[in-house]
PDB file of C-alpha atoms and ligand atoms in Angstrom:
ATOM      1  CA  MET A  26     -11.064 -24.599  -5.130  1.00  0.00           C
ATOM      2  CA  LEU A  27     -12.385 -27.301  -2.877  1.00  0.00           C
ATOM      3  CA  SER A  28     -10.408 -30.530  -2.706  1.00  0.00           C
ATOM      4  CA  ASN A  29     -12.112 -33.624  -4.070  1.00  0.00           C
ATOM      5  CA  ILE A  30     -13.105 -34.883  -0.708  1.00  0.00           C
ATOM      6  CA  ALA A  31     -14.357 -31.478   0.422  1.00  0.00           C
ATOM      7  CA  SER A  32     -16.557 -31.175  -2.633  1.00  0.00           C
ATOM      8  CA  SER A  33     -17.876 -34.720  -2.214  1.00  0.00           C
ATOM      9  CA  LEU A  34     -18.862 -33.892   1.352  1.00  0.00           C
ATOM     10  CA  ASP A  35     -20.411 -30.681   0.148  1.00  0.00           C
ATOM     11  CA  ASN A  36     -22.401 -32.525  -2.535  1.00  0.00           C
ATOM     12  CA  THR A  37     -23.638 -35.053  -0.009  1.00  0.00           C
ATOM     13  CA  ASN A  38     -24.784 -32.303   2.344  1.00  0.00           C
ATOM     14  CA  GLN A  39     -26.581 -30.603  -0.537  1.00  0.00           C
ATOM     15  CA  GLN A  40     -28.235 -33.864  -1.512  1.00  0.00           C
ATOM     16  CA  ILE A  41     -29.471 -34.277   2.050  1.00  0.00           C
ATOM     17  CA  ALA A  42     -30.725 -30.686   2.185  1.00  0.00           C
ATOM     18  CA  LEU A  43     -32.608 -31.161  -1.069  1.00  0.00           C
ATOM     19  CA  ALA A  44     -34.137 -34.462   0.041  1.00  0.00           C
ATOM     20  CA  CYS A  45     -35.309 -32.779   3.267  1.00  0.00           C
ATOM     21  CA  GLN A  46     -36.736 -29.851   1.372  1.00  0.00           C
ATOM     22  CA  LYS A  47     -38.698 -32.122  -0.975  1.00  0.00           C
ATOM     23  CA  VAL A  48     -40.621 -33.673   1.898  1.00  0.00           C
ATOM     24  CA  GLY A  49     -40.787 -30.577   4.096  1.00  0.00           C
ATOM     25  CA  ARG A  50     -38.405 -31.744   6.799  1.00  0.00           C
ATOM     26  CA  PRO A  51     -35.925 -29.349   8.419  1.00  0.00           C
ATOM     27  CA  ARG A  52     -32.309 -30.061   7.453  1.00  0.00           C
ATOM     28  CA  HIS A  53     -31.243 -30.379  11.107  1.00  0.00           C
ATOM     29  CA  ASN A  54     -33.543 -33.415  11.428  1.00  0.00           C
ATOM     30  CA  VAL A  55     -31.079 -35.532   9.509  1.00  0.00           C
ATOM     31  CA  LEU A  56     -27.579 -36.292  10.752  1.00  0.00           C
ATOM     32  CA  LEU A  57     -24.873 -37.244   8.296  1.00  0.00           C
ATOM     33  CA  MET A  58     -22.546 -39.999   9.479  1.00  0.00           C
ATOM     34  CA  ALA A  59     -19.399 -40.329   7.356  1.00  0.00           C
ATOM     35  CA  VAL A  60     -18.574 -44.038   7.078  1.00  0.00           C
ATOM     36  CA  SER A  61     -14.787 -44.220   7.043  1.00  0.00           C
ATOM     37  CA  LYS A  62     -14.156 -47.969   7.087  1.00  0.00           C
ATOM     38  CA  ARG A  63     -10.953 -48.923   5.254  1.00  0.00           C
ATOM     39  CA  HIS A  64     -10.100 -45.281   4.625  1.00  0.00           C
ATOM     40  CA  GLY A  65      -7.011 -43.804   6.238  1.00  0.00           C
ATOM     41  CA  VAL A  66      -6.756 -41.322   9.080  1.00  0.00           C
ATOM     42  CA  GLU A  67      -5.526 -38.509   6.844  1.00  0.00           C
ATOM     43  CA  LYS A  68      -8.748 -38.626   4.850  1.00  0.00           C
ATOM     44  CA  ILE A  69     -10.794 -38.688   8.036  1.00  0.00           C
ATOM     45  CA  ARG A  70      -8.924 -35.629   9.280  1.00  0.00           C
ATOM     46  CA  GLN A  71      -9.595 -33.865   5.988  1.00  0.00           C
ATOM     47  CA  VAL A  72     -13.318 -34.581   6.218  1.00  0.00           C
ATOM     48  CA  TYR A  73     -13.344 -33.505   9.859  1.00  0.00           C
ATOM     49  CA  ASP A  74     -11.642 -30.241   8.897  1.00  0.00           C
ATOM     50  CA  CYS A  75     -14.549 -29.566   6.518  1.00  0.00           C
ATOM     51  CA  GLY A  76     -16.921 -29.554   9.483  1.00  0.00           C
ATOM     52  CA  GLN A  77     -17.997 -33.207   9.631  1.00  0.00           C
ATOM     53  CA  LYS A  78     -18.196 -34.440  13.246  1.00  0.00           C
ATOM     54  CA  ASP A  79     -19.838 -37.892  13.106  1.00  0.00           C
ATOM     55  CA  PHE A  80     -17.923 -40.882  11.744  1.00  0.00           C
ATOM     56  CA  GLY A  81     -18.896 -44.544  11.487  1.00  0.00           C
ATOM     57  CA  GLU A  82     -16.622 -47.580  11.624  1.00  0.00           C
ATOM     58  CA  ASN A  83     -17.351 -51.302  11.081  1.00  0.00           C
ATOM     59  CA  TYR A  84     -14.249 -53.092  12.294  1.00  0.00           C
ATOM     60  CA  LEU A  85     -13.357 -52.712  15.955  1.00  0.00           C
ATOM     61  CA  ASN A  86      -9.568 -53.039  15.803  1.00  0.00           C
ATOM     62  CA  GLU A  87      -9.315 -50.757  12.802  1.00  0.00           C
ATOM     63  CA  ALA A  88     -11.534 -48.215  14.575  1.00  0.00           C
ATOM     64  CA  LEU A  89      -9.523 -48.295  17.813  1.00  0.00           C
ATOM     65  CA  GLU A  90      -6.283 -47.695  15.921  1.00  0.00           C
ATOM     66  CA  LYS A  91      -7.767 -44.702  14.117  1.00  0.00           C
ATOM     67  CA  GLN A  92      -9.220 -43.309  17.336  1.00  0.00           C
ATOM     68  CA  THR A  93      -5.774 -43.399  18.926  1.00  0.00           C
ATOM     69  CA  VAL A  94      -4.201 -41.482  16.065  1.00  0.00           C
ATOM     70  CA  LEU A  95      -7.082 -38.996  15.908  1.00  0.00           C
ATOM     71  CA  ARG A  96      -7.562 -38.489  19.647  1.00  0.00           C
ATOM     72  CA  ASP A  97      -6.863 -34.756  19.302  1.00  0.00           C
ATOM     73  CA  LEU A  98     -10.164 -34.380  17.420  1.00  0.00           C
ATOM     74  CA  PRO A  99     -13.523 -34.409  19.250  1.00  0.00           C
ATOM     75  CA  ILE A 100     -15.054 -36.819  16.749  1.00  0.00           C
ATOM     76  CA  ILE A 101     -18.368 -38.500  17.571  1.00  0.00           C
ATOM     77  CA  TRP A 102     -17.722 -42.172  16.825  1.00  0.00           C
ATOM     78  CA  HIS A 103     -20.482 -44.578  15.736  1.00  0.00           C
ATOM     79  CA  TYR A 104     -20.014 -48.329  15.713  1.00  0.00           C
ATOM     80  CA  ILE A 105     -21.877 -49.891  12.772  1.00  0.00           C
ATOM     81  CA  GLY A 106     -20.240 -53.310  12.447  1.00  0.00           C
ATOM     82  CA  HIS A 107     -21.226 -56.739  13.634  1.00  0.00           C
ATOM     83  CA  ILE A 108     -20.827 -57.125  17.414  1.00  0.00           C
ATOM     84  CA  GLN A 109     -19.149 -60.168  18.918  1.00  0.00           C
ATOM     85  CA  ALA A 110     -20.235 -60.590  22.533  1.00  0.00           C
ATOM     86  CA  ASN A 111     -16.623 -60.840  23.725  1.00  0.00           C
ATOM     87  CA  LYS A 112     -15.783 -57.444  22.173  1.00  0.00           C
ATOM     88  CA  THR A 113     -18.474 -55.373  23.875  1.00  0.00           C
ATOM     89  CA  ARG A 114     -16.228 -53.757  26.488  1.00  0.00           C
ATOM     90  CA  LYS A 115     -14.083 -51.926  23.948  1.00  0.00           C
ATOM     91  CA  ILE A 116     -17.193 -50.850  22.102  1.00  0.00           C
ATOM     92  CA  ALA A 117     -18.849 -49.578  25.293  1.00  0.00           C
ATOM     93  CA  GLU A 118     -15.699 -47.645  26.186  1.00  0.00           C
ATOM     94  CA  ASN A 119     -14.878 -46.051  22.864  1.00  0.00           C
ATOM     95  CA  PHE A 120     -18.045 -45.100  20.990  1.00  0.00           C
ATOM     96  CA  ALA A 121     -20.884 -42.623  21.504  1.00  0.00           C
ATOM     97  CA  TRP A 122     -23.299 -44.677  19.396  1.00  0.00           C
ATOM     98  CA  VAL A 123     -23.793 -48.332  18.531  1.00  0.00           C
ATOM     99  CA  HIS A 124     -26.178 -49.001  15.641  1.00  0.00           C
ATOM    100  CA  THR A 125     -26.029 -52.772  15.439  1.00  0.00           C
ATOM    101  CA  VAL A 126     -27.486 -54.213  18.643  1.00  0.00           C
ATOM    102  CA  ASP A 127     -29.488 -57.347  17.914  1.00  0.00           C
ATOM    103  CA  SER A 128     -29.116 -59.529  21.008  1.00  0.00           C
ATOM    104  CA  ILE A 129     -30.216 -59.096  24.608  1.00  0.00           C
ATOM    105  CA  LYS A 130     -26.925 -60.468  25.825  1.00  0.00           C
ATOM    106  CA  VAL A 131     -24.988 -57.820  23.915  1.00  0.00           C
ATOM    107  CA  ALA A 132     -27.318 -55.077  25.180  1.00  0.00           C
ATOM    108  CA  HIS A 133     -26.821 -56.173  28.801  1.00  0.00           C
ATOM    109  CA  ARG A 134     -23.059 -56.304  28.399  1.00  0.00           C
ATOM    110  CA  LEU A 135     -22.882 -52.875  26.758  1.00  0.00           C
ATOM    111  CA  SER A 136     -24.906 -51.386  29.614  1.00  0.00           C
ATOM    112  CA  LYS A 137     -22.801 -53.042  32.293  1.00  0.00           C
ATOM    113  CA  GLN A 138     -19.523 -52.118  30.627  1.00  0.00           C
ATOM    114  CA  ARG A 139     -20.328 -48.516  29.773  1.00  0.00           C
ATOM    115  CA  PRO A 140     -17.896 -46.413  31.857  1.00  0.00           C
ATOM    116  CA  ASP A 141     -19.509 -44.279  34.600  1.00  0.00           C
ATOM    117  CA  ASN A 142     -17.764 -41.127  33.457  1.00  0.00           C
ATOM    118  CA  LEU A 143     -19.423 -41.261  30.040  1.00  0.00           C
ATOM    119  CA  PRO A 144     -23.069 -40.525  29.207  1.00  0.00           C
ATOM    120  CA  ALA A 145     -25.358 -43.511  28.557  1.00  0.00           C
ATOM    121  CA  LEU A 146     -24.499 -45.282  25.313  1.00  0.00           C
ATOM    122  CA  ASN A 147     -26.818 -44.365  22.430  1.00  0.00           C
ATOM    123  CA  ILE A 148     -27.966 -47.450  20.627  1.00  0.00           C
ATOM    124  CA  CYS A 149     -30.128 -48.534  17.728  1.00  0.00           C
ATOM    125  CA  LEU A 150     -31.597 -51.983  17.292  1.00  0.00           C
ATOM    126  CA  GLN A 151     -30.566 -53.487  13.978  1.00  0.00           C
ATOM    127  CA  VAL A 152     -33.554 -54.849  12.084  1.00  0.00           C
ATOM    128  CA  ASN A 153     -33.108 -57.423   9.328  1.00  0.00           C
ATOM    129  CA  ILE A 154     -35.818 -55.643   7.426  1.00  0.00           C
ATOM    130  CA  ASP A 155     -35.764 -57.892   4.349  1.00  0.00           C
ATOM    131  CA  SER A 156     -35.555 -61.053   6.482  1.00  0.00           C
ATOM    132  CA  GLU A 157     -32.397 -62.171   4.686  1.00  0.00           C
ATOM    133  CA  GLN A 158     -30.940 -65.483   5.796  1.00  0.00           C
ATOM    134  CA  SER A 159     -27.368 -64.297   5.768  1.00  0.00           C
ATOM    135  CA  LYS A 160     -27.863 -61.023   7.582  1.00  0.00           C
ATOM    136  CA  SER A 161     -27.673 -60.044  11.243  1.00  0.00           C
ATOM    137  CA  GLY A 162     -30.463 -58.120  12.888  1.00  0.00           C
ATOM    138  CA  LEU A 163     -33.799 -58.730  14.561  1.00  0.00           C
ATOM    139  CA  LEU A 164     -36.580 -59.978  12.333  1.00  0.00           C
ATOM    140  CA  PRO A 165     -39.257 -57.375  11.627  1.00  0.00           C
ATOM    141  CA  ASP A 166     -41.871 -59.063  13.789  1.00  0.00           C
ATOM    142  CA  LYS A 167     -43.749 -56.289  15.587  1.00  0.00           C
ATOM    143  CA  PRO A 168     -44.620 -57.933  18.949  1.00  0.00           C
ATOM    144  CA  ASP A 169     -41.155 -59.537  19.241  1.00  0.00           C
ATOM    145  CA  LEU A 170     -39.470 -56.261  18.476  1.00  0.00           C
ATOM    146  CA  LEU A 171     -41.641 -54.495  21.058  1.00  0.00           C
ATOM    147  CA  SER A 172     -40.719 -56.849  23.886  1.00  0.00           C
ATOM    148  CA  PHE A 173     -37.073 -56.668  22.905  1.00  0.00           C
ATOM    149  CA  ALA A 174     -37.203 -52.856  22.938  1.00  0.00           C
ATOM    150  CA  GLN A 175     -39.012 -52.821  26.293  1.00  0.00           C
ATOM    151  CA  GLU A 176     -36.310 -54.943  27.870  1.00  0.00           C
ATOM    152  CA  VAL A 177     -33.435 -52.934  26.400  1.00  0.00           C
ATOM    153  CA  ARG A 178     -35.035 -49.697  27.528  1.00  0.00           C
ATOM    154  CA  ARG A 179     -34.781 -50.788  31.147  1.00  0.00           C
ATOM    155  CA  LEU A 180     -30.989 -51.038  31.026  1.00  0.00           C
ATOM    156  CA  PRO A 181     -29.474 -48.181  33.035  1.00  0.00           C
ATOM    157  CA  ARG A 182     -26.449 -47.259  30.908  1.00  0.00           C
ATOM    158  CA  ILE A 183     -28.129 -47.602  27.523  1.00  0.00           C
ATOM    159  CA  ASN A 184     -30.111 -44.923  25.751  1.00  0.00           C
ATOM    160  CA  LEU A 185     -32.343 -46.703  23.261  1.00  0.00           C
ATOM    161  CA  CYS A 186     -32.628 -44.198  20.409  1.00  0.00           C
ATOM    162  CA  GLY A 187     -34.021 -46.072  17.453  1.00  0.00           C
ATOM    163  CA  LEU A 188     -33.866 -48.643  14.704  1.00  0.00           C
ATOM    164  CA  MET A 189     -31.265 -49.306  12.038  1.00  0.00           C
ATOM    165  CA  CYS A 190     -31.316 -51.371   8.852  1.00  0.00           C
ATOM    166  CA  ILE A 191     -29.102 -52.451   5.967  1.00  0.00           C
ATOM    167  CA  PRO A 192     -31.595 -53.389   3.251  1.00  0.00           C
ATOM    168  CA  ALA A 193     -30.995 -55.976   0.560  1.00  0.00           C
ATOM    169  CA  PRO A 194     -29.974 -54.399  -2.757  1.00  0.00           C
ATOM    170  CA  LYS A 195     -33.077 -53.249  -4.623  1.00  0.00           C
ATOM    171  CA  MET A 196     -33.792 -53.154  -8.349  1.00  0.00           C
ATOM    172  CA  THR A 197     -36.193 -50.234  -8.259  1.00  0.00           C
ATOM    173  CA  LYS A 198     -36.811 -47.014  -6.368  1.00  0.00           C
ATOM    174  CA  VAL A 199     -40.264 -48.321  -5.463  1.00  0.00           C
ATOM    175  CA  ALA A 200     -38.827 -51.433  -3.830  1.00  0.00           C
ATOM    176  CA  GLU A 201     -36.285 -49.256  -2.038  1.00  0.00           C
ATOM    177  CA  SER A 202     -38.886 -47.029  -0.514  1.00  0.00           C
ATOM    178  CA  GLU A 203     -41.133 -49.970   0.451  1.00  0.00           C
ATOM    179  CA  THR A 204     -38.344 -51.218   2.690  1.00  0.00           C
ATOM    180  CA  PHE A 205     -37.787 -47.842   4.291  1.00  0.00           C
ATOM    181  CA  THR A 206     -41.531 -47.427   4.768  1.00  0.00           C
ATOM    182  CA  ALA A 207     -41.588 -50.768   6.578  1.00  0.00           C
ATOM    183  CA  MET A 208     -38.942 -49.404   8.986  1.00  0.00           C
ATOM    184  CA  GLN A 209     -41.010 -46.305   9.580  1.00  0.00           C
ATOM    185  CA  SER A 210     -44.041 -48.434  10.277  1.00  0.00           C
ATOM    186  CA  LEU A 211     -42.087 -50.416  12.912  1.00  0.00           C
ATOM    187  CA  GLN A 212     -41.078 -47.135  14.512  1.00  0.00           C
ATOM    188  CA  HIS A 213     -44.708 -45.983  14.621  1.00  0.00           C
ATOM    189  CA  TYR A 214     -45.858 -49.310  16.023  1.00  0.00           C
ATOM    190  CA  LEU A 215     -43.326 -49.118  18.870  1.00  0.00           C
ATOM    191  CA  SER A 216     -44.283 -45.528  19.528  1.00  0.00           C
ATOM    192  CA  ASP A 217     -48.017 -46.402  19.644  1.00  0.00           C
ATOM    193  CA  ASN A 218     -47.096 -49.018  22.221  1.00  0.00           C
ATOM    194  CA  GLY A 219     -45.195 -46.696  24.516  1.00  0.00           C
ATOM    195  CA  VAL A 220     -41.631 -46.990  23.166  1.00  0.00           C
ATOM    196  CA  LYS A 221     -40.904 -43.634  21.574  1.00  0.00           C
ATOM    197  CA  LEU A 222     -37.844 -43.739  19.359  1.00  0.00           C
ATOM    198  CA  THR A 223     -36.316 -40.648  17.781  1.00  0.00           C
ATOM    199  CA  THR A 224     -33.867 -42.323  15.416  1.00  0.00           C
ATOM    200  CA  LEU A 225     -34.108 -44.164  12.132  1.00  0.00           C
ATOM    201  CA  SER A 226     -30.596 -45.018  10.954  1.00  0.00           C
ATOM    202  CA  MET A 227     -31.021 -45.844   7.276  1.00  0.00           C
ATOM    203  CA  GLY A 228     -29.916 -44.685   3.853  1.00  0.00           C
ATOM    204  CA  MET A 229     -26.421 -44.933   2.347  1.00  0.00           C
ATOM    205  CA  SER A 230     -24.682 -43.369  -0.640  1.00  0.00           C
ATOM    206  CA  SER A 231     -27.076 -44.720  -3.244  1.00  0.00           C
ATOM    207  CA  ASP A 232     -30.436 -44.519  -1.471  1.00  0.00           C
ATOM    208  CA  LEU A 233     -30.288 -41.684   1.017  1.00  0.00           C
ATOM    209  CA  GLU A 234     -33.000 -39.658  -0.702  1.00  0.00           C
ATOM    210  CA  SER A 235     -35.673 -42.299  -0.390  1.00  0.00           C
ATOM    211  CA  ALA A 236     -34.547 -43.038   3.178  1.00  0.00           C
ATOM    212  CA  ILE A 237     -34.994 -39.387   4.074  1.00  0.00           C
ATOM    213  CA  SER A 238     -38.416 -39.275   2.449  1.00  0.00           C
ATOM    214  CA  CYS A 239     -39.348 -42.227   4.714  1.00  0.00           C
ATOM    215  CA  GLY A 240     -38.163 -40.594   7.923  1.00  0.00           C
ATOM    216  CA  ALA A 241     -34.439 -41.415   8.208  1.00  0.00           C
ATOM    217  CA  THR A 242     -32.764 -39.284  10.893  1.00  0.00           C
ATOM    218  CA  ILE A 243     -29.240 -40.635  10.414  1.00  0.00           C
ATOM    219  CA  VAL A 244     -27.848 -41.441   6.983  1.00  0.00           C
ATOM    220  CA  ARG A 245     -24.627 -43.447   6.793  1.00  0.00           C
ATOM    221  CA  VAL A 246     -22.562 -42.388   3.796  1.00  0.00           C
ATOM    222  CA  GLY A 247     -19.199 -43.830   2.809  1.00  0.00           C
ATOM    223  CA  THR A 248     -18.470 -44.058  -0.904  1.00  0.00           C
ATOM    224  CA  ALA A 249     -20.111 -40.765  -1.882  1.00  0.00           C
ATOM    225  CA  ILE A 250     -17.785 -38.893   0.488  1.00  0.00           C
ATOM    226  CA  PHE A 251     -14.546 -40.888   0.482  1.00  0.00           C
ATOM    227  CA  GLY A 252     -14.703 -42.575  -2.929  1.00  0.00           C
ATOM    228  CA  GLN A 253     -14.310 -46.315  -3.487  1.00  0.00           C
ATOM    229  CA  ARG A 254     -12.949 -48.225  -0.526  1.00  0.00           C
ATOM    230  CA  PRO A 255      -9.460 -49.681  -0.945  1.00  0.00           C
ATOM    231  CA  GLN A 256      -9.548 -53.481  -1.274  1.00  0.00           C
ATOM    232  CA  LEU A 257      -8.569 -55.591   1.706  1.00  0.00           C
ATOM    233  CA  HIS A 258      -5.195 -57.191   1.291  1.00  0.00           C
TER     234      HIS A 258
HETATM  235  C1  LIG B  30     -20.183 -49.499   4.506  1.00  0.00           C
HETATM  236  C2  LIG B  30     -21.443 -49.145   5.191  1.00  0.00           C
HETATM  237  C3  LIG B  30     -22.154 -47.970   4.879  1.00  0.00           C
HETATM  238  C4  LIG B  30     -21.733 -47.004   3.794  1.00  0.00           C
HETATM  239  O1  LIG B  30     -21.974 -47.541   2.537  1.00  0.00           O
HETATM  240  P1  LIG B  30     -21.716 -46.683   1.193  1.00  0.00           P
HETATM  241  O2  LIG B  30     -22.479 -47.411   0.157  1.00  0.00           O
HETATM  242  O3  LIG B  30     -20.245 -46.689   0.969  1.00  0.00           O
HETATM  243  O4  LIG B  30     -22.243 -45.310   1.432  1.00  0.00           O
HETATM  244  C5  LIG B  30     -23.287 -47.687   5.612  1.00  0.00           C
HETATM  245  N1  LIG B  30     -23.727 -48.509   6.580  1.00  0.00           N
HETATM  246  C6  LIG B  30     -23.083 -49.647   6.905  1.00  0.00           C
HETATM  247  C7  LIG B  30     -23.611 -50.494   7.989  1.00  0.00           C
HETATM  248  C8  LIG B  30     -21.934 -50.006   6.208  1.00  0.00           C
HETATM  249  O5  LIG B  30     -21.311 -51.135   6.536  1.00  0.00           O
END
């Protein structure tokens, strides 16, 4: 018998496989990131022991504490939280990926602070795809995004991989896939203009299928694997 968490991970992987199959994409095209924010290290270890290697965290201090406890595991850590410019050094030193870059200043600092003994830092540019007032991210303006991407690409210790979004909640599947299609169209636009990006980081527990049908290469799944997040106290 699989434990709860093992079977949730298994279900998520099957869901991804099925979504890939439906649109004729190979399963290895899509990476599953397990989003472990607010879940304890024992659960992370359990998920790791089921074969999951990539984990995402939103809160820097929480992530650093977990990384210390779990340093015996070769986990690939992704930073997916908001970035304060004065916190970039710790991010540059302790993560393989950063999905939430949306300022030139932050990009420059991450490049400068990335330790020499580590490979270039993989990053995604966060796009505020629904142009929400309250949300971080670059606005989905094609020429602006292109010049931003061109500048970031010149940074020596950064590997610009792709685009990331956190869409506004959607009422329908159609609206959901319109947003993801808009992300794909930004990716194609950048590619047509000489900035080839391999990564689209989009899709969470409730919308990963439509994200995959629109070209997602990294899905970020929390609740479907770990269950509801404990409340902050
Ligand atoms: C929390 C979070 C997720 C995971 O969301 P679930 O709905 O729990 O799957 C994915 N991406 C980001 C940026 C998040 O903050």
